[in-house]
C-alpha positions as semicolon CSV with decimal commas, in nm:
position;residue;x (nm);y (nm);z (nm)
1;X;25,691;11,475;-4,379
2;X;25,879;11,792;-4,453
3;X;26,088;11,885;-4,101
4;X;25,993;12,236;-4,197
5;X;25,656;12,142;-4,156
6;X;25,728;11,981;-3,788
7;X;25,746;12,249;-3,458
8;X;25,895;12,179;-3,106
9;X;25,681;12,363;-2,853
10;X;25,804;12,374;-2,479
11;X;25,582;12,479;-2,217
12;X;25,660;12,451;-1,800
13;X;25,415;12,378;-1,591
14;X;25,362;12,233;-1,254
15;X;25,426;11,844;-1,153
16;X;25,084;11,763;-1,051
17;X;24,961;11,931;-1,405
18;X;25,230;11,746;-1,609
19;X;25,011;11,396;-1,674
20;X;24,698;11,554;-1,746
21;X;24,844;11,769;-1,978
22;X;25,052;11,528;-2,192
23;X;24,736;11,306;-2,213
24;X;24,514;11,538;-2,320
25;X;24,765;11,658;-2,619
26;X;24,841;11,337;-2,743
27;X;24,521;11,207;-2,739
28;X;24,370;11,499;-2,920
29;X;24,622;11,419;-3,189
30;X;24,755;11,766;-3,061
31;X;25,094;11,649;-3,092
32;X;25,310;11,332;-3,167
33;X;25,494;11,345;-2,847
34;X;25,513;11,483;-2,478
35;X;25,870;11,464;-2,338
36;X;25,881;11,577;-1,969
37;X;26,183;11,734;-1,819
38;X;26,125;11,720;-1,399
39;X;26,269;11,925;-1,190
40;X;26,326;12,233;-1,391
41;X;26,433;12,541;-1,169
42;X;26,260;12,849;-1,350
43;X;26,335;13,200;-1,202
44;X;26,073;13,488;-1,344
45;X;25,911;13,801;-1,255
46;X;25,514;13,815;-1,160
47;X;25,325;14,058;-1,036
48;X;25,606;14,300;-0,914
49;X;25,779;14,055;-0,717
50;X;26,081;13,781;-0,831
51;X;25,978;13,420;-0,830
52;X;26,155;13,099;-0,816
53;X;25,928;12,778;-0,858
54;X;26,077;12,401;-0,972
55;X;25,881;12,324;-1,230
56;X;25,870;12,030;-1,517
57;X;25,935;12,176;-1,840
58;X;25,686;11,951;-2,167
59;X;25,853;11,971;-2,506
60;X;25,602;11,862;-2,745
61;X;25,613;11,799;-3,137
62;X;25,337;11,901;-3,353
63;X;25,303;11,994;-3,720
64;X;25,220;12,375;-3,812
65;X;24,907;12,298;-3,937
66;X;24,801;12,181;-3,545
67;X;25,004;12,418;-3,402
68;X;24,728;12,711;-3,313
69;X;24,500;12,449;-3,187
70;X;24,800;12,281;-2,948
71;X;24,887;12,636;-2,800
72;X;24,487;12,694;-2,744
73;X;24,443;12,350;-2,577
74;X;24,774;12,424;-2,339
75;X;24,570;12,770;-2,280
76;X;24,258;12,640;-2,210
77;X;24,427;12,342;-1,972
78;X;24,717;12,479;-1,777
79;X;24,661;12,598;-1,452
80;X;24,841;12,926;-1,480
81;X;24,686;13,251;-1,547
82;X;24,952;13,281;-1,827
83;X;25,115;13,025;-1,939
84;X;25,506;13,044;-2,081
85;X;25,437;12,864;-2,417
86;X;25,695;12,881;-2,694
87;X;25,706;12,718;-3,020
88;X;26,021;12,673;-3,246
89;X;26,003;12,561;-3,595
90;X;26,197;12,309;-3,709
91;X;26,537;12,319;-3,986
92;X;26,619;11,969;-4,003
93;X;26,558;11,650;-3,857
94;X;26,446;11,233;-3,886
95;X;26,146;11,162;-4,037
């Protein structure tokens, strides 16, 4: 597989979210891999007001052609109104 082909996407989401998540990615064939990050300290505004929340942070790997279907699937299952979901192609990398 090309790298160029390959994306990283990272999306943070609460611990008790973090497992269901994953699962439901990787077993969809959404993506190749879940790493989890715990303990994440994010720091954002919402709704007028400055929020800090710890948080785990899920970087997943996915090719572009599954990419819009991963980001719909993180949509459809995260428990936040909006979800922070980023993706990030890839230059270079192992196979």
């Amino acid at each position: 597989m090309n790298p160029s082909d390959v994306h990283v996407v990272l999306c943070t989401c609460p611990a008790g979210a973090v497992g269901a998540l994953a699962n439901r990615v990787v077993e969809a064939r959404l993506a190749a891999c879940v790493n989890v990050v715990s303990g994440v300290t994010s720091v954002y505004r919402w709704e007028g007001e400055v929020e800090e929340d710890t948080e785990s942070l899920l970087i997943m790997k996915t090719q572009r052609a599954r990419l819009a279907a991963l980001i719909e699937a993180v949509e459809e299952a995260h428990p936040y109104d909006v979800p922070e979901v980023l993706a990030l192609p890839v230059e270079a990398g192992s196979s």
